[in-house]
mmCIF file of C-alpha atoms in Angstrom:
data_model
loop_
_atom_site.group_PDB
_atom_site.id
_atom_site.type_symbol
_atom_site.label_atom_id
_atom_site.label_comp_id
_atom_site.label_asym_id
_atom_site.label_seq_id
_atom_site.Cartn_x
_atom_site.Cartn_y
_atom_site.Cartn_z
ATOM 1 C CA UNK A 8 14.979 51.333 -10.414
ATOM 2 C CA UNK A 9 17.680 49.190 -12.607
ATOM 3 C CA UNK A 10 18.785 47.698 -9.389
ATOM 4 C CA UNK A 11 15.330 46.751 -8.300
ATOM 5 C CA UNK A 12 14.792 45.324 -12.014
ATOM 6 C CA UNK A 13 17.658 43.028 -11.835
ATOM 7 C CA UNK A 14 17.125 42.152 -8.209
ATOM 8 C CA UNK A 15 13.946 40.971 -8.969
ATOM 9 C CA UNK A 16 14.875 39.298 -12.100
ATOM 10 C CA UNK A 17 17.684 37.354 -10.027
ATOM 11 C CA UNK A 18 15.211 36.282 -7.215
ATOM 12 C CA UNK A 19 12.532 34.969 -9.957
ATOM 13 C CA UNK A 20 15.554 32.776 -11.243
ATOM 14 C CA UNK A 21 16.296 31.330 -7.679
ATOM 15 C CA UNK A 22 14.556 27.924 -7.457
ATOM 16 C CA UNK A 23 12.882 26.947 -4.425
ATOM 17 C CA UNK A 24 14.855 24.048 -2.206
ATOM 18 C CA UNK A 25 14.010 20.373 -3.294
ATOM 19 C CA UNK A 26 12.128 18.379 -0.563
ATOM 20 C CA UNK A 27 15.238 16.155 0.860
ATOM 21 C CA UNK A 28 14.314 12.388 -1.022
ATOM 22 C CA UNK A 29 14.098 10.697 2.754
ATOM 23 C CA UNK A 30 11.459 11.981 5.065
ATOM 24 C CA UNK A 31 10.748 9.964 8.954
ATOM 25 C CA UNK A 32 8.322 7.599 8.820
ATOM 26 C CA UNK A 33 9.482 6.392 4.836
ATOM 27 C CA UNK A 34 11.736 3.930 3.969
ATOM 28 C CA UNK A 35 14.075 3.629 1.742
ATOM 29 C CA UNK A 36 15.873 0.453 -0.389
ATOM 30 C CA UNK A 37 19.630 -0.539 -0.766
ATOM 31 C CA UNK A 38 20.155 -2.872 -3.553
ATOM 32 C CA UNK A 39 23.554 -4.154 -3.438
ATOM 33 C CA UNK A 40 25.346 -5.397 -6.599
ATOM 34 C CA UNK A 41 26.448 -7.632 -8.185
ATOM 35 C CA UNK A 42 25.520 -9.489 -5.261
ATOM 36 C CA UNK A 43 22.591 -8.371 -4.847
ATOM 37 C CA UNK A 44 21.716 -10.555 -1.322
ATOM 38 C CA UNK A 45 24.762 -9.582 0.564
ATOM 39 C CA UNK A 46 24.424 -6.232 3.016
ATOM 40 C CA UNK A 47 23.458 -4.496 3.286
ATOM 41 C CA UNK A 48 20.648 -5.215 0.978
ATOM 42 C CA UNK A 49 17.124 -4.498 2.519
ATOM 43 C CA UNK A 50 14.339 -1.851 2.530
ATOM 44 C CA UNK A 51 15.338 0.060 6.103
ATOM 45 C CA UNK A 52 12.567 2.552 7.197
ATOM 46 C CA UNK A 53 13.619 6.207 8.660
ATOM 47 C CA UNK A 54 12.936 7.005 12.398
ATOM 48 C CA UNK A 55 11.500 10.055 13.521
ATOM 49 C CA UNK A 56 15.259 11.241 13.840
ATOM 50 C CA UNK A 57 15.772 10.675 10.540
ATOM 51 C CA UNK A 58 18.098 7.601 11.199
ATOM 52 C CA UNK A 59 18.260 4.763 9.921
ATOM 53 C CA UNK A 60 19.733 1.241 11.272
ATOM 54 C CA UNK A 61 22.402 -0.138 9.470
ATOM 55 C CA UNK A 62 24.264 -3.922 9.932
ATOM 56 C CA UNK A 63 27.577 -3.672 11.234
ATOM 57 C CA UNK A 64 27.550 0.150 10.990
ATOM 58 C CA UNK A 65 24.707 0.961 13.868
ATOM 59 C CA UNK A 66 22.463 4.277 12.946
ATOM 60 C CA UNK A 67 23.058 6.789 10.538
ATOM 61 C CA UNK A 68 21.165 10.151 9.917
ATOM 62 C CA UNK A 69 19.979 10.453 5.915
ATOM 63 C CA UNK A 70 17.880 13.095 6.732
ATOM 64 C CA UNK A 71 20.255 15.475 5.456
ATOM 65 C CA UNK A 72 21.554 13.176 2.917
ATOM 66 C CA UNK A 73 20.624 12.953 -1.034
ATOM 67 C CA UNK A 74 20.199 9.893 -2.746
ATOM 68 C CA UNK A 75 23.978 9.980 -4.095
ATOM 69 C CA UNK A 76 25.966 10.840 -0.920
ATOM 70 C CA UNK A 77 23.482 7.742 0.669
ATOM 71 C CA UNK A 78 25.082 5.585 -2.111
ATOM 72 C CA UNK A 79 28.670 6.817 -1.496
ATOM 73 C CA UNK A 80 28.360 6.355 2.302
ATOM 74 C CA UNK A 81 27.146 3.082 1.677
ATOM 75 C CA UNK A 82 30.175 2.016 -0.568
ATOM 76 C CA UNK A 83 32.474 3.563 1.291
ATOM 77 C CA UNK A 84 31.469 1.964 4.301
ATOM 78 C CA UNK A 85 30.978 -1.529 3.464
ATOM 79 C CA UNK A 86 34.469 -1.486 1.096
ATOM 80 C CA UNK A 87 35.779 -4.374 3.656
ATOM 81 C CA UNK A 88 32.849 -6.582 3.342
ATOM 82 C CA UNK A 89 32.747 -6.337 -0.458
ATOM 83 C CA UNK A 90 34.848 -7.119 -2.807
ATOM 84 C CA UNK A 91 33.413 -4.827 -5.626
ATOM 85 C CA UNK A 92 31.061 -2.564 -3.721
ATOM 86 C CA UNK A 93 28.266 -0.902 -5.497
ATOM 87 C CA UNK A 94 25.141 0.446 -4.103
ATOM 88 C CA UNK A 95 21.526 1.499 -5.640
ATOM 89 C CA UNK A 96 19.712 3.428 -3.196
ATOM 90 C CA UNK A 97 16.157 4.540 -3.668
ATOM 91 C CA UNK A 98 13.487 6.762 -2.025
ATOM 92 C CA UNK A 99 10.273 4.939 -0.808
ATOM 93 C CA UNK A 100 7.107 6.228 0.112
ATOM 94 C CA UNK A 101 4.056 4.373 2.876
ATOM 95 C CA UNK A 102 0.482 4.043 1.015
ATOM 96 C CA UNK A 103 -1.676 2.082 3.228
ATOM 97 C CA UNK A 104 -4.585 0.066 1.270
ATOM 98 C CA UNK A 105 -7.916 -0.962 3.585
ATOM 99 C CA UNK A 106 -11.302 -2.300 2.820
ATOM 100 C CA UNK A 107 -11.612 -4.555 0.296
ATOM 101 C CA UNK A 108 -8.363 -6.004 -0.474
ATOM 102 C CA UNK A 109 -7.039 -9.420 -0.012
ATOM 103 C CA UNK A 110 -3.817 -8.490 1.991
ATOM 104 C CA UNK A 111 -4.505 -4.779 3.211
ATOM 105 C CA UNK A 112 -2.144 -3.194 5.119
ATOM 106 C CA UNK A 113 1.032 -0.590 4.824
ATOM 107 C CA UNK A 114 2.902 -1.041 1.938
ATOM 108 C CA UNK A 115 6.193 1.350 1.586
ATOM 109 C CA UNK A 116 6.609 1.518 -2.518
ATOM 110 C CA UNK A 117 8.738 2.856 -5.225
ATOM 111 C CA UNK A 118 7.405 6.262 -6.302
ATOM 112 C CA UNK A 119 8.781 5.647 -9.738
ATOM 113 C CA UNK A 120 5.986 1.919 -9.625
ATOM 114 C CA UNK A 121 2.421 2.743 -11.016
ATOM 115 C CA UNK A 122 -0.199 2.388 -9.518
ATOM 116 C CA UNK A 123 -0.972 -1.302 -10.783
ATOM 117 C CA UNK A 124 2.265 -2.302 -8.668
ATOM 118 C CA UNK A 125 0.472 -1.086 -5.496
ATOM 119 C CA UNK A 126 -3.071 -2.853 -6.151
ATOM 120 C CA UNK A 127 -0.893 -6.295 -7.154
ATOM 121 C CA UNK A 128 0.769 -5.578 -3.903
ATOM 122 C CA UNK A 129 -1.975 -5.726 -1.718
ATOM 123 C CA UNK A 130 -3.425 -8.861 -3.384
ATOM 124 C CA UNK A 131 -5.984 -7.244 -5.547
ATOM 125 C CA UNK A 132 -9.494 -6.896 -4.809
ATOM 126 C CA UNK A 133 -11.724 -9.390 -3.072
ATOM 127 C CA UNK A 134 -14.677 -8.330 -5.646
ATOM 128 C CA UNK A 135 -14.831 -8.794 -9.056
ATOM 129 C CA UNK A 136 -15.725 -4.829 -9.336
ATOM 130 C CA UNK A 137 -13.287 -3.941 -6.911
ATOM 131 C CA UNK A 138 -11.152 -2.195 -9.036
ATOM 132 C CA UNK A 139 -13.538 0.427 -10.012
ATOM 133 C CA UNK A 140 -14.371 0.711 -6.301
ATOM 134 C CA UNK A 141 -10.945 2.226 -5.066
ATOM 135 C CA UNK A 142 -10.849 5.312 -3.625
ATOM 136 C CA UNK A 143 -7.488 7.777 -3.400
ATOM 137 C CA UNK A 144 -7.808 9.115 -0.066
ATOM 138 C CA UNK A 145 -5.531 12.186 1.759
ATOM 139 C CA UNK A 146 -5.827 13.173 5.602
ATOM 140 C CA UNK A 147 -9.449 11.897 5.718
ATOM 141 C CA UNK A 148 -10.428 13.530 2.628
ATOM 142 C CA UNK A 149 -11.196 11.838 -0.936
ATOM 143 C CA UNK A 150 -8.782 12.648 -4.170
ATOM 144 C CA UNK A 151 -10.352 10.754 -6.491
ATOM 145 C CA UNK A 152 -13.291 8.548 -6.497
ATOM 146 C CA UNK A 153 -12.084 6.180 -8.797
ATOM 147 C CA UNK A 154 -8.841 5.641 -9.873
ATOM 148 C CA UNK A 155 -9.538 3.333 -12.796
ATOM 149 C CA UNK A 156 -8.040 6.368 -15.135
ATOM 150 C CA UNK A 157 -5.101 6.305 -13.269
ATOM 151 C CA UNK A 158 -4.669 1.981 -13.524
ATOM 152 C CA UNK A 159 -4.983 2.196 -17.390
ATOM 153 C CA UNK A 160 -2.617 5.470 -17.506
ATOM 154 C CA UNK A 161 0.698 3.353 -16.582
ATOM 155 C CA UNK A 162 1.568 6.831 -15.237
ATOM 156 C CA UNK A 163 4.518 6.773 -12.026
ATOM 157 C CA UNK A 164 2.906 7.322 -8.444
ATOM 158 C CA UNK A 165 4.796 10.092 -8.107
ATOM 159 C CA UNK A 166 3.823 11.621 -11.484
ATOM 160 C CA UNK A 167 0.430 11.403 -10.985
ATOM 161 C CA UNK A 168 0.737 13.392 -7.146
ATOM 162 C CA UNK A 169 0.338 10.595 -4.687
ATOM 163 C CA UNK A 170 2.532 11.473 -1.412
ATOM 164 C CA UNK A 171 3.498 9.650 1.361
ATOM 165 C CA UNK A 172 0.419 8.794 3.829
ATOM 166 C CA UNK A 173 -2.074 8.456 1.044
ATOM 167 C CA UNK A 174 -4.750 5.656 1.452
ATOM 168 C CA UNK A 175 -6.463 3.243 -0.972
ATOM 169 C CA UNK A 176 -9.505 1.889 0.071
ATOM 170 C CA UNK A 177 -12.404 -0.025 -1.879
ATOM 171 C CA UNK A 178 -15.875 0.446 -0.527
ATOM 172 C CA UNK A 179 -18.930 -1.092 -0.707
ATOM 173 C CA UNK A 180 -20.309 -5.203 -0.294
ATOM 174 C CA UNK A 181 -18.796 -7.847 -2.964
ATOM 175 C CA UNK A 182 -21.605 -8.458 -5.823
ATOM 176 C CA UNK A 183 -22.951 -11.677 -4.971
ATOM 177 C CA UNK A 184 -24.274 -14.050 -7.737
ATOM 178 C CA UNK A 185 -27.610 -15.767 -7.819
ATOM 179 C CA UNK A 186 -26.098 -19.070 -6.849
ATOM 180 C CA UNK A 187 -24.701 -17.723 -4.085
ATOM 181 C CA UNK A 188 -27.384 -15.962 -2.425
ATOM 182 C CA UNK A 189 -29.239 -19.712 -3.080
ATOM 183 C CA UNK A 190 -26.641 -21.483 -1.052
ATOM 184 C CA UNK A 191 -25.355 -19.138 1.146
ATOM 185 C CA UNK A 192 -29.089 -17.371 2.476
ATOM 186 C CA UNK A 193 -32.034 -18.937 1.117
ATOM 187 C CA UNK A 194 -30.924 -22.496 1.458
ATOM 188 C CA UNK A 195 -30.005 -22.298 4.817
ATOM 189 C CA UNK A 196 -33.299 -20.232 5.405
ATOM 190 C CA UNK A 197 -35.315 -22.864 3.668
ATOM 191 C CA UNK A 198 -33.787 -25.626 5.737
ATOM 192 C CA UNK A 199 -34.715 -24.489 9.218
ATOM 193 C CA UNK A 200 -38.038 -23.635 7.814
ATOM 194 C CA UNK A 201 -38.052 -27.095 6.355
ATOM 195 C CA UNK A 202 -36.724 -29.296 9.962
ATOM 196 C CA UNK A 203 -38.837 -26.729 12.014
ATOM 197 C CA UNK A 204 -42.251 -27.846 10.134
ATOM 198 C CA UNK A 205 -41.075 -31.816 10.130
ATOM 199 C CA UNK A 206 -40.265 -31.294 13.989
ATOM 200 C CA UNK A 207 -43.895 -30.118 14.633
ATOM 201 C CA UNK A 208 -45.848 -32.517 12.050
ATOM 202 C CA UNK A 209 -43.750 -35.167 14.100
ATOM 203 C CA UNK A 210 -44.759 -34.274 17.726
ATOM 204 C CA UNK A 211 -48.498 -33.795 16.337
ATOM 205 C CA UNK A 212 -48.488 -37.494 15.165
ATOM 206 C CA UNK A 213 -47.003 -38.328 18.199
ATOM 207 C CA UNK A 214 -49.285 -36.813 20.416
ATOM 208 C CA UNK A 215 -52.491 -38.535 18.320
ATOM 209 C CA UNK A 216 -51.272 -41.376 18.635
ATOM 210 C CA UNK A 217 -50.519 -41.262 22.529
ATOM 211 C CA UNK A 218 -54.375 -40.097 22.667
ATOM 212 C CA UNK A 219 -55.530 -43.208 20.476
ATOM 213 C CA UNK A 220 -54.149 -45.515 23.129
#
């Protein structure tokens, strides 16, 4: 029973293995310094092997990797190019924004960015409500309705759960003011309305007066 005990107690002390920091179909970023536009600077995104595509080294599994043996690889292997070689390497993850944004599209960010960083990426919102509008979205299903809390929390993506694949999308029409409802629908209403009735008054007249003569 004292074997079982401790047995148990061991096992309840072993942690479970950390998801490895680069997954296929992420990216990650190399940040070289203190130049930090030589190479092999660049985001690089991970194939479905788990490769990525390196300049003047060719592909190199990370899927295996952590985030410090990618940085030691990286100095190690670029020693001849740099004079000083030092490497910052860091995990990113894909969040795709749709509907009402100015530049939608796939965005791969730094899990440690809030969310703010993400919305700024994508251009903001086209409406002036927009931000309220923005729905956290998983595999077709809804996380939160609005993620206004979330904006105003400065929280870290990755702190407040988003994974890799997650979509922001802002529903609904733009509000549109009064003036522009005038201009942009009732004015152009109006106006054919206006040219149809002048076009009809003018071929009455004109057919009175072809009868007069």
């Amino acid at each position: 029973i004292l074997f079982c005990f401790l047995a148990s107690a061991q096992d309840s002390n072993v942690k479970p293995a950390s998801r490895p920091p680069f997954t296929p179909g992420d990216a990650l970023r190399i940040v070289t310094y203190p130049d930090t536009t030589s190479v092999p600077s660049g985001i690089y995104r991970i194939s479905a092997q788990g490769t990525i595509e390196l300049p003047l080294i060719g592909k190199v599994n990370v899927s295996t990797m952590s985030v410090e043996d990618l940085a030691s690889f990286v100095k190690k292997s670029y020693v001849d190019f740099q004079r000083i070689p030092n490497a910052l390497v860091r995990p990113l993850i894909r969040l795709a924004t749709s509907g009402g944004f100015r530049t939608p599209g796939l965005f791969y960010v730094d899990p440690q960015n809030s969310l703010w960083d993400v919305v700024a990426s994508a251009g903001g919102t086209i409406r002036d409500d927009g931000l309220s509008k923005i729905v956290w979205m998983r595999n077709d299903s809804i996380i939160a309705t609005s993620v206004l809390p979330y904006l105003t929390s400065g929280e870290s993506l990755s702190a407040l759960g988003f994974q890799s694949g997650d979509q922001l999308m802002v529903t609904g029409r733009p509000r549109r003011y009064a003036g522009e409802v005038l201009t942009g629908t009732v004015m152009p209403v109006l106006s054919f309305v206006v040219a149809s009735a002048l076009t009809a008054m003018t071929a009455y007249q004109l057919q009175r007066d072809i009868r007069n003569e």
